[in-house]
PDB file of C-alpha atoms in Angstrom:
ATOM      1  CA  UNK I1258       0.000   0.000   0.000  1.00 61.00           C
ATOM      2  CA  UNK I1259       1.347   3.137  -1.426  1.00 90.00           C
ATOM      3  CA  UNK I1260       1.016   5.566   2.014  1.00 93.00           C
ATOM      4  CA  UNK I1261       1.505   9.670   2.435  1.00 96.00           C
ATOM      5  CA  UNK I1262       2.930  10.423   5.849  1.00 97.00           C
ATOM      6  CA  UNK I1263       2.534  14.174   7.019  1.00 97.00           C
ATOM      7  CA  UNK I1264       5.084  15.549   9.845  1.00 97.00           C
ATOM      8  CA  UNK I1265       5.227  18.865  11.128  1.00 94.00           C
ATOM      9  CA  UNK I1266       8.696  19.348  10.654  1.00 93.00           C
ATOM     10  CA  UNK I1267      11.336  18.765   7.662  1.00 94.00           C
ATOM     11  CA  UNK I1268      14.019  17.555  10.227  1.00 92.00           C
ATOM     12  CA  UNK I1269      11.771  14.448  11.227  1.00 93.00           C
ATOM     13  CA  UNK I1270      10.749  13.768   7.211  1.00 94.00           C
ATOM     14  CA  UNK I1271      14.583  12.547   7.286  1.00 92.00           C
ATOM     15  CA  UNK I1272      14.368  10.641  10.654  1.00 92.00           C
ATOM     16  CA  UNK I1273      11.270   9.182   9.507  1.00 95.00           C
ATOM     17  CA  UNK I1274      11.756   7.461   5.542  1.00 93.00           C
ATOM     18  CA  UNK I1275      15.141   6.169   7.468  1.00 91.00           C
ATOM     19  CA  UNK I1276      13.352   3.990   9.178  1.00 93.00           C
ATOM     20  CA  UNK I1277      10.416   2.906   6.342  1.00 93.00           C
ATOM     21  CA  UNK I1278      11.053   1.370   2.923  1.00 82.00           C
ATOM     22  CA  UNK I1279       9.341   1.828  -0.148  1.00 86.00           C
ATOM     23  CA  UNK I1280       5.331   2.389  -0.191  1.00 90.00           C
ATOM     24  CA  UNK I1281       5.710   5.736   1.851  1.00 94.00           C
ATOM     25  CA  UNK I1282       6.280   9.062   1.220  1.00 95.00           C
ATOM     26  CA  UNK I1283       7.110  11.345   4.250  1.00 97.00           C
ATOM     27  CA  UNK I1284       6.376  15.427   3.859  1.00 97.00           C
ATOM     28  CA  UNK I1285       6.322  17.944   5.824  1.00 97.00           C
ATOM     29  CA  UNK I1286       3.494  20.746   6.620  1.00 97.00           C
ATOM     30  CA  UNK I1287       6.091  23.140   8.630  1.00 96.00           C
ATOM     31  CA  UNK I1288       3.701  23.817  11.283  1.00 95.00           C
ATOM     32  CA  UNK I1289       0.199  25.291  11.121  1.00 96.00           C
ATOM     33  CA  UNK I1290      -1.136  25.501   7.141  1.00 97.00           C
ATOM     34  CA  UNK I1291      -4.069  27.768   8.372  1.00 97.00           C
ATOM     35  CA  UNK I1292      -4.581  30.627  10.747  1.00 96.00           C
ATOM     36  CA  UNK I1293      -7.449  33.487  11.521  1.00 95.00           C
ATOM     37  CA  UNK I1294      -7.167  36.057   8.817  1.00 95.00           C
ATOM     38  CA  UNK I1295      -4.380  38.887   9.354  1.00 89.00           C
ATOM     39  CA  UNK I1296      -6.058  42.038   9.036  1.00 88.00           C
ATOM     40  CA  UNK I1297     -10.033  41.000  10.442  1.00 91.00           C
ATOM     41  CA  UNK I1298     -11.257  39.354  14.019  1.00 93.00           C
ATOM     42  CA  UNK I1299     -11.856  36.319  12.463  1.00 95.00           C
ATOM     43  CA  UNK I1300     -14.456  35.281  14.694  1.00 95.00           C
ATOM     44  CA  UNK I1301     -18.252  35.083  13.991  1.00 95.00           C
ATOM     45  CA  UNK I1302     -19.686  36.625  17.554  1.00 93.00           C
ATOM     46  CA  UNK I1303     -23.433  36.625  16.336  1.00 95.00           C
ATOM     47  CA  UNK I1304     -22.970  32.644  14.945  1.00 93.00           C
ATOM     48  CA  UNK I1305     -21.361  30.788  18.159  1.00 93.00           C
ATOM     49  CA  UNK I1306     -18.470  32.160  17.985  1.00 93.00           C
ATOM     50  CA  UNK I1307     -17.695  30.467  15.069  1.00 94.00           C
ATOM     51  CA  UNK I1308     -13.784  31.198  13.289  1.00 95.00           C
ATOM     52  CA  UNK I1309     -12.947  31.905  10.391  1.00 96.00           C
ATOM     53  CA  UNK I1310      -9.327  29.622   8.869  1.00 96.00           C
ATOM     54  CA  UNK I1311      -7.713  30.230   5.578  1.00 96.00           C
ATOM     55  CA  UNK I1312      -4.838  28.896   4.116  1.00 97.00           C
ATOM     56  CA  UNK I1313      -1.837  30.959   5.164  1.00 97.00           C
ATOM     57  CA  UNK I1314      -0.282  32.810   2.649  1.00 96.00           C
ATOM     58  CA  UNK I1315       3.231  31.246   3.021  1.00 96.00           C
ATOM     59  CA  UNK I1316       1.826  27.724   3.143  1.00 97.00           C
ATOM     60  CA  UNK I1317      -0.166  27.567  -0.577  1.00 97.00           C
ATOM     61  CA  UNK I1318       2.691  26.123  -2.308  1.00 97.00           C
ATOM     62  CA  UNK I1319       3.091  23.534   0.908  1.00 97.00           C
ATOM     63  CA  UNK I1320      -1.193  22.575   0.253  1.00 97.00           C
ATOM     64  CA  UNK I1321      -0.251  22.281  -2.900  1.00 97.00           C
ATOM     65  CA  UNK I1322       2.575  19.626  -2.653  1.00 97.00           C
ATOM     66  CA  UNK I1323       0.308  17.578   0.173  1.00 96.00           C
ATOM     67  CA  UNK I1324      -2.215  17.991  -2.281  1.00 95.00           C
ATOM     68  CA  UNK I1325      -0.744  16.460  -4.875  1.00 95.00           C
ATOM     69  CA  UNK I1326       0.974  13.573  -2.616  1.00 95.00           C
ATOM     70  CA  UNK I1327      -2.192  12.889  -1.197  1.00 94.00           C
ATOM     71  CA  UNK I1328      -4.123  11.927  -5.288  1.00 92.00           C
ATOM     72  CA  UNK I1329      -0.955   9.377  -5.670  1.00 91.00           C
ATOM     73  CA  UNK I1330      -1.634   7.853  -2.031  1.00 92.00           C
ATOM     74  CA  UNK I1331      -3.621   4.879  -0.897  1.00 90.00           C
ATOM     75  CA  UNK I1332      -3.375   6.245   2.541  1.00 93.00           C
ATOM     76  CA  UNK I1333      -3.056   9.325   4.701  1.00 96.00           C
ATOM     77  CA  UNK I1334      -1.572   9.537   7.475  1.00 97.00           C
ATOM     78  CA  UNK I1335      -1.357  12.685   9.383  1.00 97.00           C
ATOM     79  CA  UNK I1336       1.762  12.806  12.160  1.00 97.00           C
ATOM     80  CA  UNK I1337       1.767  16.411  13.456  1.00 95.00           C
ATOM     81  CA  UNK I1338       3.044  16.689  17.218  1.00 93.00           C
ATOM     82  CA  UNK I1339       0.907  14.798  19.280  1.00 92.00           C
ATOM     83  CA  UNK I1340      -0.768  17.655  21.213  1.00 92.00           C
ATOM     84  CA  UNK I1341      -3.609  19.486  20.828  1.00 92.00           C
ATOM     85  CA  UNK I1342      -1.896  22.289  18.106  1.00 93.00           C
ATOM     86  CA  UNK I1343      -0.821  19.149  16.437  1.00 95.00           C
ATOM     87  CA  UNK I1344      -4.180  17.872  16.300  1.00 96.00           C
ATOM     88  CA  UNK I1345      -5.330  21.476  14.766  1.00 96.00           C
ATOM     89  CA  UNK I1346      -2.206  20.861  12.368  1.00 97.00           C
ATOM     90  CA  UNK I1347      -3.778  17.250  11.182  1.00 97.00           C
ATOM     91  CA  UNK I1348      -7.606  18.667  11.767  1.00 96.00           C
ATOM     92  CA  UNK I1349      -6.827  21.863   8.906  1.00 97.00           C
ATOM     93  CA  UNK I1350      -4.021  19.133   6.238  1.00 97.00           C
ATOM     94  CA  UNK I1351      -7.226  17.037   6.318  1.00 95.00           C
ATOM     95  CA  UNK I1352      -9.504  19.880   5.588  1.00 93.00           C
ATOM     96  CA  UNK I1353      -7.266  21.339   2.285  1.00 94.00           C
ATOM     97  CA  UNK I1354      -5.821  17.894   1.261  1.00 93.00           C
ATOM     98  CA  UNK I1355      -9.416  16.426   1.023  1.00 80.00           C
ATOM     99  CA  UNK I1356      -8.740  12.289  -0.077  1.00 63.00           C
ATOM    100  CA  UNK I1357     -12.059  12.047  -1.293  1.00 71.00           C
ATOM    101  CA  UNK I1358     -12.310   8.046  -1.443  1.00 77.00           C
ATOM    102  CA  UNK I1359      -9.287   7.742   0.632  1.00 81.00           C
ATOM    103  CA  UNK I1360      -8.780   6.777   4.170  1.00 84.00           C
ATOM    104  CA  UNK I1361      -7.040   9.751   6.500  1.00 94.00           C
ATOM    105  CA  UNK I1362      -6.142   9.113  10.002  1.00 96.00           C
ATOM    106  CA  UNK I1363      -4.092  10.316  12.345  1.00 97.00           C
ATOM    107  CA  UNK I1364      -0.833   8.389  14.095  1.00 97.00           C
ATOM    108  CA  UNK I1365       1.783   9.709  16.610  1.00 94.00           C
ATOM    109  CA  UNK I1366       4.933   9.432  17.401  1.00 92.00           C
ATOM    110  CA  UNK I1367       6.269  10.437  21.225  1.00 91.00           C
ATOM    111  CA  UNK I1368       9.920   9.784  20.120  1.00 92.00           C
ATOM    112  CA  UNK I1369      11.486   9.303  17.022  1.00 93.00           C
ATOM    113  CA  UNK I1370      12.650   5.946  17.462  1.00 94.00           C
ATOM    114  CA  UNK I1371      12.502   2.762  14.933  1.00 94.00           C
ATOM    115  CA  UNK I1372      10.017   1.633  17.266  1.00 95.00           C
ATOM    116  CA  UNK I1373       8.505   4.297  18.031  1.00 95.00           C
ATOM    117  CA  UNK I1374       7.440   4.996  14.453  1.00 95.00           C
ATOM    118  CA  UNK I1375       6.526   1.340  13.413  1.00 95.00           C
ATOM    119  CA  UNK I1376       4.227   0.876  16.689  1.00 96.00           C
ATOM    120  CA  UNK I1377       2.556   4.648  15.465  1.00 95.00           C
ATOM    121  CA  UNK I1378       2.069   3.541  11.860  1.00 95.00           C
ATOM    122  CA  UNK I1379       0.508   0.461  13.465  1.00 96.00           C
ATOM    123  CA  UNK I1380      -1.864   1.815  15.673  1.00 96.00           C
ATOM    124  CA  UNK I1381      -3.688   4.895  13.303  1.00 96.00           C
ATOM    125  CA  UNK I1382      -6.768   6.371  14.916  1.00 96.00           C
ATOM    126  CA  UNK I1383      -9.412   8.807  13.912  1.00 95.00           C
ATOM    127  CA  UNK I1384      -8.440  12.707  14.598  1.00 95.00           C
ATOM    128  CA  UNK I1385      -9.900  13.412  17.641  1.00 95.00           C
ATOM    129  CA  UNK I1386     -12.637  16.520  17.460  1.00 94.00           C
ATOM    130  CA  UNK I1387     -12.614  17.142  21.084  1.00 95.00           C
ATOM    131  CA  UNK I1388      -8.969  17.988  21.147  1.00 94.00           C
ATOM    132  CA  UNK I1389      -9.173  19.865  17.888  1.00 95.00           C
ATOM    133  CA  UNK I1390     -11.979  21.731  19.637  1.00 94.00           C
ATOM    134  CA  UNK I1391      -9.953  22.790  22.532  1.00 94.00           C
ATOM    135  CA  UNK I1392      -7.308  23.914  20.269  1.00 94.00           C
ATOM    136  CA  UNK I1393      -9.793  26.209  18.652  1.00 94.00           C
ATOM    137  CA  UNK I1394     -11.253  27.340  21.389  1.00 92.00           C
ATOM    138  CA  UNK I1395      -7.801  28.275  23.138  1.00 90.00           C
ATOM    139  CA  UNK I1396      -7.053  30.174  19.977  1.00 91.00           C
ATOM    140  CA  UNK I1397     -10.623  31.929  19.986  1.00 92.00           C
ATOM    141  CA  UNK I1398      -9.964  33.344  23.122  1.00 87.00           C
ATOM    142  CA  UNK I1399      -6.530  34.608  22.529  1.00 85.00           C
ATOM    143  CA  UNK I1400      -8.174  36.337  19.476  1.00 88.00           C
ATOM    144  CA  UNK I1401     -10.871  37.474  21.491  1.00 87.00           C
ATOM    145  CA  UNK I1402      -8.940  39.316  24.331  1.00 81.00           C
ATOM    146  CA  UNK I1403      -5.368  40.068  22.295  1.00 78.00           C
ATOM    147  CA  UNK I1404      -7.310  41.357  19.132  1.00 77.00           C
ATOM    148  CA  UNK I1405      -9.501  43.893  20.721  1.00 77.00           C
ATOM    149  CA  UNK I1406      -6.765  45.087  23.870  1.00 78.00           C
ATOM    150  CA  UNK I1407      -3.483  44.620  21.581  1.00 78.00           C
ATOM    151  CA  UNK I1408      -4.317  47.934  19.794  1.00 79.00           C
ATOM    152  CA  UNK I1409      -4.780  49.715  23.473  1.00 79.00           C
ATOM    153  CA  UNK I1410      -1.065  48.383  24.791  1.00 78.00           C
ATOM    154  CA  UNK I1411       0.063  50.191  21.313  1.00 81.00           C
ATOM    155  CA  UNK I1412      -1.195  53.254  22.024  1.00 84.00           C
ATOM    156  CA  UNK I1413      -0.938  53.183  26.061  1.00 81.00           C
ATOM    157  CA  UNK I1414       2.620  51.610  26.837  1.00 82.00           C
ATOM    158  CA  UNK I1415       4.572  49.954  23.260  1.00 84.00           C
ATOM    159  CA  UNK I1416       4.069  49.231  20.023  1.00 86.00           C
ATOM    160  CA  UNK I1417       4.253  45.542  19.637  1.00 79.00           C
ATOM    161  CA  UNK I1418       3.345  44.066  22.561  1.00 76.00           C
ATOM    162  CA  UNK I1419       0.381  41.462  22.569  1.00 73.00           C
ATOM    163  CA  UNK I1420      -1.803  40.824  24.833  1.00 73.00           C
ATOM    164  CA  UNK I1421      -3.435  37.767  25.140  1.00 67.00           C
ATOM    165  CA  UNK I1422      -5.578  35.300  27.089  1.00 65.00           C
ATOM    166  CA  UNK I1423      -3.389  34.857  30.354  1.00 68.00           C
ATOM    167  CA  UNK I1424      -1.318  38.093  29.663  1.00 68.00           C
ATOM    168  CA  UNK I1425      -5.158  39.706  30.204  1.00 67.00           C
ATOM    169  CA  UNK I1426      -6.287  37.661  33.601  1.00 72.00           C
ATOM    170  CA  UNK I1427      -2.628  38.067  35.364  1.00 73.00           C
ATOM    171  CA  UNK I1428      -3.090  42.386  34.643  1.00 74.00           C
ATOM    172  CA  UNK I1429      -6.786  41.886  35.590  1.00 78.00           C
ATOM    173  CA  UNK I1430      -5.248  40.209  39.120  1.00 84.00           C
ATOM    174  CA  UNK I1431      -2.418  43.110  39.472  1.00 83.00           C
ATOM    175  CA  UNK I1432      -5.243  45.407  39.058  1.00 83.00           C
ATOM    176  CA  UNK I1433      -7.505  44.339  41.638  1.00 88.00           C
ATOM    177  CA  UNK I1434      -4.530  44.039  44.010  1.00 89.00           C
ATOM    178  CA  UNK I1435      -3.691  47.436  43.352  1.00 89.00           C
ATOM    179  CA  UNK I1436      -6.988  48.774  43.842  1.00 90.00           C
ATOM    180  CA  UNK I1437      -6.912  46.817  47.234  1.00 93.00           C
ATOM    181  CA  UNK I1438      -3.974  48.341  48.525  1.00 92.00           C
ATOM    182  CA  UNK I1439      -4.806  51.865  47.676  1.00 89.00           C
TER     183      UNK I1439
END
């Protein structure tokens, strides 16, 4: 069976057809092929919060190779890290890389071991939604807060800085222990 292995990084695409003969092909996504738009929120606040992905800009000609991989493949098998931004990684390859008719799932490797990599290829599962979901939602919320307060740390203190989720809470908690004080 002629298989299409997707890593997150080029360095482990070397590691990784070391170990495997012939029937795979190993590529790499480098990292995340979609984000929130640039330039907008990205977030749908009247449809459940609902975001809004596209193909980054510097990552069309990476699609494009999967893409073409993936027609010549029997099977897909999606190896980004095995955390839940690698599971966002697998989630949006399997999203722009389609394999209508063909059978995507997703394997991981902890270590990049012989063994390591033939028990992983041996044991594929399903992507998992739920962790994909609380991937998503993690980056909702750091669009959210750092989108809208960002532009007020510009003007107020640097341009620059970012403000995020947990950069938001821990000046929320200096605040209130401030006011406290006084």
């Amino acid at each position: 069976m002629n298989s299409l292995i997707i890593v997150e990084s080029p360095t482990k695409v070397r590691t990784i057809r070391k170990y495997l003969g012939a029937g795979y092909d190993v590529l790499a996504s480098v990292g995340h092929v979609e984000d929130l738009p640039k330039n907008a929120l990205g977030i749908d606040t009247e449809n459940g919060f609902e975001p809004t992905y596209l193909v980054m800009e510097s990552k069309k000609k990476v699609i494009a190779e999967l893409k073409k991989a993936a027609s010549k493949a029997e099977q897909i098998l999606l190896a980004p890290d095995p955390d839940r931004e690698g599971e966002a990684i697998a989630w949006h390859i399997a999203e722009e890389i389609g394999g209508k008719g063909k059978t995507i799932r997703r394997v991981q490797f902890n270590d990049l071991t012989r063994e390591t990599i033939l028990d992983g290829l041996a044991h594929p599962r399903d992507l998992n939604f739920n962790r994909y979901e609380a991937q998503q939602t993690r980056r909702t919320l750091d669009r959210l807060v750092g989108y809208q307060i960002s532009p007020v740390l510009w003007d107020k203190v640097k341009r620059g800085l970012s403000a995020g989720r947990v950069q938001s809470v821990a000046v929320r908690i200096i605040r209130d222990r401030e006011a406290e004080i006084r």
